[in-house]
XYZ file of C-alpha atoms in Angstrom:
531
model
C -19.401 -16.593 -5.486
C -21.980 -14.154 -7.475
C -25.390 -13.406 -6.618
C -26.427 -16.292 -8.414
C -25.192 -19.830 -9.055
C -23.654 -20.980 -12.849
C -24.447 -24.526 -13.827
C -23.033 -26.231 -17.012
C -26.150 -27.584 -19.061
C -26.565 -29.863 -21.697
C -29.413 -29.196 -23.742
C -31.154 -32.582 -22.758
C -31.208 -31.358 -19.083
C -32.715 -28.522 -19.729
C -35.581 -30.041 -21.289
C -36.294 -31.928 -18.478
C -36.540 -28.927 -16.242
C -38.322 -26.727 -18.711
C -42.007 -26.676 -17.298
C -40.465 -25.943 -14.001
C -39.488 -22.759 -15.111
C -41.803 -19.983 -14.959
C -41.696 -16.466 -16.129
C -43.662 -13.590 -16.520
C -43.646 -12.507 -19.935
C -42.278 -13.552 -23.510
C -39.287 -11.434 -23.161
C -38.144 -13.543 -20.189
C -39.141 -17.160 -21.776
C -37.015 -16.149 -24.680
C -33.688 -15.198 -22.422
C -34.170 -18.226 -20.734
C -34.244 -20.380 -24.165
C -31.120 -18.496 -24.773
C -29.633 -20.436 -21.767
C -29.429 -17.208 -19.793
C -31.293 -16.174 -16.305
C -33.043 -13.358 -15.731
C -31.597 -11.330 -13.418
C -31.780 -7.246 -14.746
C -35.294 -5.624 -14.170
C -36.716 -4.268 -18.160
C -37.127 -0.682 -16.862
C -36.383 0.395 -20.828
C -39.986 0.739 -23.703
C -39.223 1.445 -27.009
C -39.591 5.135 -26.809
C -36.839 5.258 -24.206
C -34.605 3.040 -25.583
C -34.965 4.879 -28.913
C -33.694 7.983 -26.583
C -31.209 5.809 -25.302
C -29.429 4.542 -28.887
C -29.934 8.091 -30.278
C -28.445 9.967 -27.908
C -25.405 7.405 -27.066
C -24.697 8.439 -31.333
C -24.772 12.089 -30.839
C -24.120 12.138 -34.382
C -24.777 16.020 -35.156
C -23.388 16.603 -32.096
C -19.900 14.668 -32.840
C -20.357 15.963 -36.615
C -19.684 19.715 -35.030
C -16.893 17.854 -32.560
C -14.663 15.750 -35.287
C -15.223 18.646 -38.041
C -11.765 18.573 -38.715
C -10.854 15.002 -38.914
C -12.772 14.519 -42.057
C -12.071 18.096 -43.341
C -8.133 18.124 -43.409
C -8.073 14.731 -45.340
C -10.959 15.196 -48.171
C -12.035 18.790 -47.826
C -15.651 20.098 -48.483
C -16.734 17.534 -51.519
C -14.820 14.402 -49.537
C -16.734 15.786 -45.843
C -20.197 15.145 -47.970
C -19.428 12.027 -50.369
C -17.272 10.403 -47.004
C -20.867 11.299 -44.556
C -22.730 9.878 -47.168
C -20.612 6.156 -47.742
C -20.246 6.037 -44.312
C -23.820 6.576 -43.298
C -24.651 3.816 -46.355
C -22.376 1.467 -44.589
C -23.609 2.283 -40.921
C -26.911 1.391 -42.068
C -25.912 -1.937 -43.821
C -24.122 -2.382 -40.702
C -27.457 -1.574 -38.169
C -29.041 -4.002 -40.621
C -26.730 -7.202 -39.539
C -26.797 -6.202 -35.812
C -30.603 -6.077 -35.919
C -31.022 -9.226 -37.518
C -28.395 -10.376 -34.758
C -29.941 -9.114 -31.606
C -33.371 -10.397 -33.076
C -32.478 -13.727 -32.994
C -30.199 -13.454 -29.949
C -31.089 -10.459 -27.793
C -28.560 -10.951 -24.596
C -26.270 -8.257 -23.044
C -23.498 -9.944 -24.545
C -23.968 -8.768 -28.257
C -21.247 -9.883 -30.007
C -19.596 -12.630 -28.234
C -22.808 -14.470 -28.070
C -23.257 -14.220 -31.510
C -19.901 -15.722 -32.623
C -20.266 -18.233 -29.992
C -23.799 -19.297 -31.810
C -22.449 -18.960 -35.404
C -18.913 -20.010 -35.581
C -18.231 -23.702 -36.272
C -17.979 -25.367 -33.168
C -14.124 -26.023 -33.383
C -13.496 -22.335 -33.276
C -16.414 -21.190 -31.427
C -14.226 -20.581 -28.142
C -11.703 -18.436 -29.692
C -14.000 -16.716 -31.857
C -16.083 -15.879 -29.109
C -13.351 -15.336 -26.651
C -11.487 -12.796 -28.899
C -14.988 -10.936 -30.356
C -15.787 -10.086 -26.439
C -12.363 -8.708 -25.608
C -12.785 -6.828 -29.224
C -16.092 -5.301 -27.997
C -14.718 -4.843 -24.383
C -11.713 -2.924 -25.907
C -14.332 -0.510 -28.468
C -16.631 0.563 -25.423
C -13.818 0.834 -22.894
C -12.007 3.382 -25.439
C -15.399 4.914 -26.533
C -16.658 5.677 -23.050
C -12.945 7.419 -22.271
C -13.102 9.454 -25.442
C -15.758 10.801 -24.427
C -15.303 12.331 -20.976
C -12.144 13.238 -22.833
C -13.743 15.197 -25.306
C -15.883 16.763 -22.982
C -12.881 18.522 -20.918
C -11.144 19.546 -24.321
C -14.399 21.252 -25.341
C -15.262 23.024 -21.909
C -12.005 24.381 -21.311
C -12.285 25.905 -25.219
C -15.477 27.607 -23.368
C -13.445 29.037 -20.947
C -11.172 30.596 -23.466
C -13.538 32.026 -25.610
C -15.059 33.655 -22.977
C -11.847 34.582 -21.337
C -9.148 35.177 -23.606
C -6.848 35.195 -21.005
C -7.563 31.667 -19.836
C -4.526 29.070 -20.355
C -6.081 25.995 -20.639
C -4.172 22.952 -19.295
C -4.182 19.658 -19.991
C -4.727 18.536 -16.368
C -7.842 20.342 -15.853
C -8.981 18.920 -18.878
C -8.775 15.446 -17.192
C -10.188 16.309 -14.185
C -13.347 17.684 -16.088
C -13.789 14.658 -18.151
C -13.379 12.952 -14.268
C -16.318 14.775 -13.515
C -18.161 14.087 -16.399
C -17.265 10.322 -15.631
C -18.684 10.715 -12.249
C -22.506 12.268 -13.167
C -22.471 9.366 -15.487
C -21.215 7.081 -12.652
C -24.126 8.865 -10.376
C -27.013 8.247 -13.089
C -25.778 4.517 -12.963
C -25.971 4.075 -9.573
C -29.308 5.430 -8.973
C -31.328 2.410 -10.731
C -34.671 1.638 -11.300
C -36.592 3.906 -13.981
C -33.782 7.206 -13.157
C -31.954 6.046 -16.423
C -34.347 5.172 -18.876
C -36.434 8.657 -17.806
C -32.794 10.401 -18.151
C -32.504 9.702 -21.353
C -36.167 10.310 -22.432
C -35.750 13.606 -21.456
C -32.343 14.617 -23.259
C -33.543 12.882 -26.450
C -36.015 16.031 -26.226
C -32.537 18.577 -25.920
C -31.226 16.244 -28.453
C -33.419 17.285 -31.251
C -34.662 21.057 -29.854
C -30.624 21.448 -29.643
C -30.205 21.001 -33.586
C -32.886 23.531 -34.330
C -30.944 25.676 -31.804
C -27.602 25.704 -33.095
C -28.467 25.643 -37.217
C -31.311 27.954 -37.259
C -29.189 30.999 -36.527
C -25.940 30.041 -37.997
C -27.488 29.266 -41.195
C -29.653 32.388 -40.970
C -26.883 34.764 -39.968
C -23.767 33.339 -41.930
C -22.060 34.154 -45.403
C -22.659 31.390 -47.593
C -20.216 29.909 -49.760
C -21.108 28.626 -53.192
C -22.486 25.309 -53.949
C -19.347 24.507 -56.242
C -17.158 25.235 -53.322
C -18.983 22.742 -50.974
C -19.445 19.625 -53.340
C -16.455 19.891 -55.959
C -13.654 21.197 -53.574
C -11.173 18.688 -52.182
C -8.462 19.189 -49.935
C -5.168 16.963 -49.037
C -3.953 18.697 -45.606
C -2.561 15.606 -44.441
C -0.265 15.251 -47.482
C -1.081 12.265 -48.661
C 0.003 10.677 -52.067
C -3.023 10.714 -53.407
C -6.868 12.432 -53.264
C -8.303 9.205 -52.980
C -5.897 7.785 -49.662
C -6.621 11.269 -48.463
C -10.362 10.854 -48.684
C -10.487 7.240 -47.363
C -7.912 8.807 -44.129
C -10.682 11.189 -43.256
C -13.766 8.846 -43.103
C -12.519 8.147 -39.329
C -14.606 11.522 -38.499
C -17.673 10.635 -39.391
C -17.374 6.820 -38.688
C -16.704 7.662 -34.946
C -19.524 9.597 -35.480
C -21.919 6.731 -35.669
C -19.443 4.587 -33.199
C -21.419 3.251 -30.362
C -24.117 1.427 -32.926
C -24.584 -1.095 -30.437
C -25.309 0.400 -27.566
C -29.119 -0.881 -27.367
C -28.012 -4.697 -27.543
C -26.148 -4.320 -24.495
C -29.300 -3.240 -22.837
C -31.574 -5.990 -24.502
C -31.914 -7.816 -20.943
C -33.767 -4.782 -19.850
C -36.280 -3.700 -22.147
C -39.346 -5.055 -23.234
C -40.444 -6.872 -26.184
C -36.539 -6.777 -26.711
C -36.580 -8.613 -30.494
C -38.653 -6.233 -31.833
C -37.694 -3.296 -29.753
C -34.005 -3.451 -29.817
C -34.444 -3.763 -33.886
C -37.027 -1.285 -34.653
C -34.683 1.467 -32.292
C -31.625 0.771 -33.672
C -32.523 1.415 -37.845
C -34.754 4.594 -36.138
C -31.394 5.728 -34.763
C -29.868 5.500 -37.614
C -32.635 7.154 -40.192
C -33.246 9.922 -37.344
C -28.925 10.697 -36.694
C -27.822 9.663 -39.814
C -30.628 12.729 -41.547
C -29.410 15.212 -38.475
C -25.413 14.700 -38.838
C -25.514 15.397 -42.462
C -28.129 18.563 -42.356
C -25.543 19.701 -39.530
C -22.607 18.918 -42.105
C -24.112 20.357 -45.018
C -25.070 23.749 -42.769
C -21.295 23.834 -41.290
C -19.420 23.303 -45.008
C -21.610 26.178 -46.047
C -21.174 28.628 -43.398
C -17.745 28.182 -42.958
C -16.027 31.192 -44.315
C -12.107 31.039 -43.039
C -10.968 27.449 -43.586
C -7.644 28.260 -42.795
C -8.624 29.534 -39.161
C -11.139 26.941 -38.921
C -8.637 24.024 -39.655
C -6.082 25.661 -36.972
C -8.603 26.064 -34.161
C -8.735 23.938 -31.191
C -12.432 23.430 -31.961
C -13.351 24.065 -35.337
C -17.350 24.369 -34.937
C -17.061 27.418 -32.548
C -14.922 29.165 -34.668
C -17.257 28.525 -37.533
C -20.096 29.561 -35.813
C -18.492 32.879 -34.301
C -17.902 34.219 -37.664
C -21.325 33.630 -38.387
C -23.050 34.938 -35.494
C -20.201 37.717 -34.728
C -21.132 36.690 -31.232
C -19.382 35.702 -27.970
C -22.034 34.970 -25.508
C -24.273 33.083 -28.527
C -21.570 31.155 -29.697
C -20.878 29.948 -25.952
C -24.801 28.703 -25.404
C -24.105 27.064 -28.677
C -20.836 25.171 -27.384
C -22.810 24.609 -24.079
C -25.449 22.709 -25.778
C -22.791 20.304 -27.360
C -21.411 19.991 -24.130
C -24.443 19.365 -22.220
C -25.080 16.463 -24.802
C -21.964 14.952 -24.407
C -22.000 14.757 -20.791
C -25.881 13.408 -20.296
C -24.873 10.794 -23.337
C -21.819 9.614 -21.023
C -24.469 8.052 -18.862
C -25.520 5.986 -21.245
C -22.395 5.102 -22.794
C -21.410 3.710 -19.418
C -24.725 1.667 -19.224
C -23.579 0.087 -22.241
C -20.144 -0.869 -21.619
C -20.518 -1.793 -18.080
C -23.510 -4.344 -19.372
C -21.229 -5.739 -21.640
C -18.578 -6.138 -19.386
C -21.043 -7.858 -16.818
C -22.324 -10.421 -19.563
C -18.734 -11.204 -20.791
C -17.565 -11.560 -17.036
C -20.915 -13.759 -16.267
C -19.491 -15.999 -19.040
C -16.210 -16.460 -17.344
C -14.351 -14.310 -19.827
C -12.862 -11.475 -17.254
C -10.199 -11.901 -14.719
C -12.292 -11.795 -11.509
C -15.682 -12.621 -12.787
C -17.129 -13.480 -9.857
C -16.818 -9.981 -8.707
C -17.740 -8.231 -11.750
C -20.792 -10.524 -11.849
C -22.444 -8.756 -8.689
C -25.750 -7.745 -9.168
C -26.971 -4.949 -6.328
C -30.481 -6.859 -5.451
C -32.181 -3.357 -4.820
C -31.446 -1.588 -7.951
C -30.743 -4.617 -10.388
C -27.923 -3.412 -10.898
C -23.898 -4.240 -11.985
C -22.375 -2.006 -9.758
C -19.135 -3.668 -9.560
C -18.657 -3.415 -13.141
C -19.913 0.214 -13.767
C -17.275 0.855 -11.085
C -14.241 -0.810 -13.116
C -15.542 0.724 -15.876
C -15.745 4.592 -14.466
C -11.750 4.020 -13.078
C -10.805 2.469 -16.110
C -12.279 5.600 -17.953
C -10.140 7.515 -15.712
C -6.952 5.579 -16.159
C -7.272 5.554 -19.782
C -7.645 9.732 -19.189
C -4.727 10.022 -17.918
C -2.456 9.204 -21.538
C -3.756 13.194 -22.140
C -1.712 14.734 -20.025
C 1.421 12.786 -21.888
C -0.058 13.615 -25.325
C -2.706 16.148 -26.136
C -3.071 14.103 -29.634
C -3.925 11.358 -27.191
C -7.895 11.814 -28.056
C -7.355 10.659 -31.560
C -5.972 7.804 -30.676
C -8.580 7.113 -28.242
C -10.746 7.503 -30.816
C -8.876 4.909 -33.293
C -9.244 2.699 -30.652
C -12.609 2.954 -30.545
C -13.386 2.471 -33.935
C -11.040 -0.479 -34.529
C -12.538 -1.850 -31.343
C -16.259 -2.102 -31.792
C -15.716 -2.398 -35.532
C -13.738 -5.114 -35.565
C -16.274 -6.658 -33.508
C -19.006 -5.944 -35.713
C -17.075 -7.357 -38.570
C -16.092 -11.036 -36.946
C -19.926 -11.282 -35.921
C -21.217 -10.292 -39.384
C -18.446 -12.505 -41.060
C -19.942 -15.652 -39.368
C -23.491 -14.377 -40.421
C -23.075 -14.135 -44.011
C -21.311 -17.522 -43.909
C -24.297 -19.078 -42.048
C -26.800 -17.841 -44.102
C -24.956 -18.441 -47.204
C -24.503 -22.439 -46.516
C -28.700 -22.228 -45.044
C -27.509 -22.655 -41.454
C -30.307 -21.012 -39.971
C -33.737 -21.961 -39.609
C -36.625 -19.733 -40.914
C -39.057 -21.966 -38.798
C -40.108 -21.720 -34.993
C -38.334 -24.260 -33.220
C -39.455 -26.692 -31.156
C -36.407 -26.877 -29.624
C -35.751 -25.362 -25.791
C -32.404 -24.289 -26.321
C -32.081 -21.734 -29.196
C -29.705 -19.377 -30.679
C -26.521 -20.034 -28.411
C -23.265 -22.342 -28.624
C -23.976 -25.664 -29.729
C -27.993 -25.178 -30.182
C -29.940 -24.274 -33.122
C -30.189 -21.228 -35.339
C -33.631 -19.649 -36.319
C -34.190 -16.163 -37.366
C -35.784 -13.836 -35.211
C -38.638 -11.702 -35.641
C -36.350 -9.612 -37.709
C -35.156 -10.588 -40.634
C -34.196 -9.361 -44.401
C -34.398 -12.452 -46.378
C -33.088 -14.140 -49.573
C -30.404 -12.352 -51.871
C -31.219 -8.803 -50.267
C -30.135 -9.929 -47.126
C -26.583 -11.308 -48.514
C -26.400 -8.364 -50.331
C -27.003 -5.934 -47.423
C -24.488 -8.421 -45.281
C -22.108 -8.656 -47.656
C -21.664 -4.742 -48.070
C -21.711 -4.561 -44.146
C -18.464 -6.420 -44.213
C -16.767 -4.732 -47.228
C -17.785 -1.293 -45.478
C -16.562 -2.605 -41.885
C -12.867 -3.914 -43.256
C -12.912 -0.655 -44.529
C -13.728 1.568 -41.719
C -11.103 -0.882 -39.214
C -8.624 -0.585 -41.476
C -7.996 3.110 -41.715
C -8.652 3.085 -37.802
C -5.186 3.045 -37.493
C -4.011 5.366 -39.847
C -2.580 8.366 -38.704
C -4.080 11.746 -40.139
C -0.812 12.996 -41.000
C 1.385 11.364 -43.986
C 4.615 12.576 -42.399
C 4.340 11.199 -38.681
C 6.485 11.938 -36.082
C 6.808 10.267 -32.669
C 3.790 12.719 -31.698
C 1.608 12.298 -34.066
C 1.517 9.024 -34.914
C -1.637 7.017 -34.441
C -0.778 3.877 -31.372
C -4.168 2.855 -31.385
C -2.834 -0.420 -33.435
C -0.624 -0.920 -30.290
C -3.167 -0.406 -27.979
C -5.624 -2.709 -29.178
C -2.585 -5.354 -29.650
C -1.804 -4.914 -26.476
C -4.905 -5.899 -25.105
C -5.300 -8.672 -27.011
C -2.469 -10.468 -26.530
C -2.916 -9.756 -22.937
C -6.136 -11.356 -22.969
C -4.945 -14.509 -25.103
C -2.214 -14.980 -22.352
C -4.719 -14.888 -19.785
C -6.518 -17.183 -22.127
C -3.642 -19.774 -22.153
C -3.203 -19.187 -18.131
C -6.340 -19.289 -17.121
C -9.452 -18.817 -19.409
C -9.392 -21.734 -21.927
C -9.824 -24.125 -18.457
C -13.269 -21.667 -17.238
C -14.451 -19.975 -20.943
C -16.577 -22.360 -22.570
C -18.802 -19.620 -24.618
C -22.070 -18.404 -23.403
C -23.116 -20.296 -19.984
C -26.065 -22.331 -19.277
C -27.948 -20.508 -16.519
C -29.714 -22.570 -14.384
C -32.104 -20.718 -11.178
C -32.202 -22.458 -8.310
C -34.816 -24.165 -6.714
């Protein structure tokens, strides 16, 4: 059994028991009318959860990282207009989760959602497919990034020792380590975590500064005309346009991750307001850094050609600026240093959602994965799956060294995809006035089978269709591509298997579904405490 008992409530019994249950502030009365126990202590404020979301992004960061995936297909002028679509889009898209986690702010995210907003002929499968969809995204994300973090430390060691032969292997076993500080930070509990990433929100910013200031200052600049009017079709594609819409998967992974905050909602306070107000500062605060980075890196960059061909195209860039080894390797270090403290966070985030979807009987094993250490409050069961799973999924690198952009594909498609089903169901509901604009009187709110009211926040009338309804278009977008490889002539190498991946998984989980999970899944459970 878990830590905690799971009873099946209708909403009439849990009126009846409603002045029984006491809690000690709003944030804890509002999970409850959710149908969901408190059991996670809110060690997160706004100003750490704002670290949090921001530096789980590392969009300048991951700008610098993924500079080639948007520059091959699209070129300078497609690098800018594709930044500046996608960071429209990512904000549309911040817009519908924020309305989302407003009205219904539970680890679960987007499960929960579709479970509250589908018709409730489909809710199961809508909900049951949306949580494997988000379980897939963070699983991949969290991998892709311990990934990316050996690939750019052993193209350190090279540059500061040419005769270094990097090897895939070691580049697994780095990102293992980078999986295991992140495992560490997890483990500790209490206020470690949310003081963690306080502090590297401060490196965050102080880093940027770092890194342009003297690449800008000490680089040849090209021309303006160069940087906005020059396009480029490296991955041979039939057209500028397919080219252009190929190499938008850069800077969409960029801002992949979106919603990490929700899956911490059960642990910060004044969560509908808070969650919200983090995740469109995230997005104003990354979006304005990525694209000062881009701008700076599409300027500086004098050999494209060597750039393209290097294993990391950002330290090349900014060794021909600086002319320097040892600079250009505190530069790199910086990145690095980011990508390893945001791995902590990243596994927060997917081992909460995995928790929430296995406390809803969605997960093989859920009553393990359920386990909640009473100490620290925390999963530790599931940000143990999560770290070997991170590890497994490593492990397809030393196979392929294209490996990471599938991984990354994956990703995208994964949390996406997600985003899109949950979004889908919003504009329909708000469309046909399904949700209530009123305070309920109600006990049970904002969950399977209950009612729908708007949270605290909340874009109304035709803005907010609008907003949703460019959300989606942007979304179907952004998934589709996902699976496009970046090359028009594939070969068994390069081509892109996310698409198999993520099939794979499902139709795993719908067998399991058809075994095992259509008898136990019934959406979102009815927590009742005991006693």
């Amino acid at each position: 059994m878990t830590s905690y008992d799971l009873k099946q409530l209708t909403p009439p019994g849990l009126y009846e028991i409603e002045e029984r249950l006491s809690y000690q502030n709003a944030d804890d009365t509002h999970l409850t009318r959710l149908g969901k126990r408190p059991v996670l202590k809110r060690n997160f404020g706004l100003m750490s959860m704002l670290g949090f979301s921001c530096t789980i992004l590392i969009t300048w960061e991951s700008v610098t990282t993924l500079f080639l995936q948007n520059f091959q297909n699209g070129g300078p002028a497609g690098s800018v207009y594709g930044y500046i679509f996608v960071w429209f889009g990512i904000a549309a898209t911040f817009v519908v989760i924020s309305e989302l986690v407003s009205m219904a702010p539970t680890s679960g995210g987007q499960y929960h959602w579709c479970s509250m907003l589908a018709p409730q002929s489909a809710m199961k499968i809508f909900s049951y497919i949306t949580g494997w969809l988000t379980v897939i995204g963070w699983q991949a994300t969290y991998a892709t990034v311990c990934y990316l973090g050996g690939n750019y430390i052993e193209t350190l060691v090279t540059l500061t020792n040419p005769s270094y032969q990097p090897k895939i292997w070691r580049q697994v076993l780095i990102g293992y380590a980078i999986a295991l500080f992140g495992f560490i930070i997890n483990i500790a509990g209490g206020k470690v975590l949310p003081r963690f990433e306080g502090a590297i929100l401060i490196l965050h910013i102080l880093g940027f500064f770092a890194i342009l200031i003297p690449m800008v200052y000490m680089a040849n600049h090209n021309t303006a005309e160069q940087v906005f009017t020059q396009f480029l079709n490296e991955g041979q594609w039939p057209s500028q346009g397919l080219s252009f819409f190929v190499g938008l998967i850069g800077p969409v992974f960029a801002f992949a991750g979106g919603d990490a905050a929700v899956h911490l909602s059960e642990e910060i306070t004044n969560a509908t307001i808070a969650v919200p107000l983090s995740l469109m500062l995230t997005v104003l605060i990354n979006g304005t850094l990525g694209f000062s980075m881009l701008i700076a890196l599409l300027f500086c960059v004098e050999d494209i050609k060597g750039a393209l061909e290097a294993r990391v195209p950002f330290l090349t860039i900014f060794h021909q600026a600086t002319g320097s080894v040892a600079g250009t390797a505190a530069a790199g270090s910086i990145i690095v240093a980011m990508g390893s403290c945001s791995s902590a966070g990243m596994l927060a985030s997917t081992s909460r959602q995995f928790w929430s979807f296995a406390r809803d009987r969605g997960i093989p094993g859920w009553r393990i994965w359920t386990e909640v250490t009473p100490r620290t409050a925390i999963p530790a069961y599931a940000v143990t799956l999560t770290t070997i799973i991170t590890c497994l999924l490593s492990l397809i690198g030393i196979g392929s060294d294209l490996a990471f952009n599938d991984l990354m594909s994956l990703s995208t498609s994964g949390l996406f995809s997600s985003y899109l089903v949950a979004a889908g169901l919003l504009l329909w509901r708000r469309c046909t006035g399904g949700i209530s604009g009123s305070k309920s009187e109600h006990t049970l709110i904002n969950t399977a089978g209950a009612q729908l009211v708007w949270g605290p926040f909340h874009v109304p009338g035709v803005w907010g269709i609008f907003i949703n309804t460019f959300a989606v278009v942007f979304m179907a977008i952004a998934v589709f591509f996902s699976f496009w490889p970046p090359m028009n002539n594939v070969s068994a190498e390069s081509m892109n298997y996310s698409v198999v991946g993520m099939g794979g998984v499902i139709l795993l989980s719908l067998l399991y579904y058809l075994v095992r999970a259509r008898k136990v899944y019934k959406g979102p459970v009815v927590e009742l405490p005991i006693g």
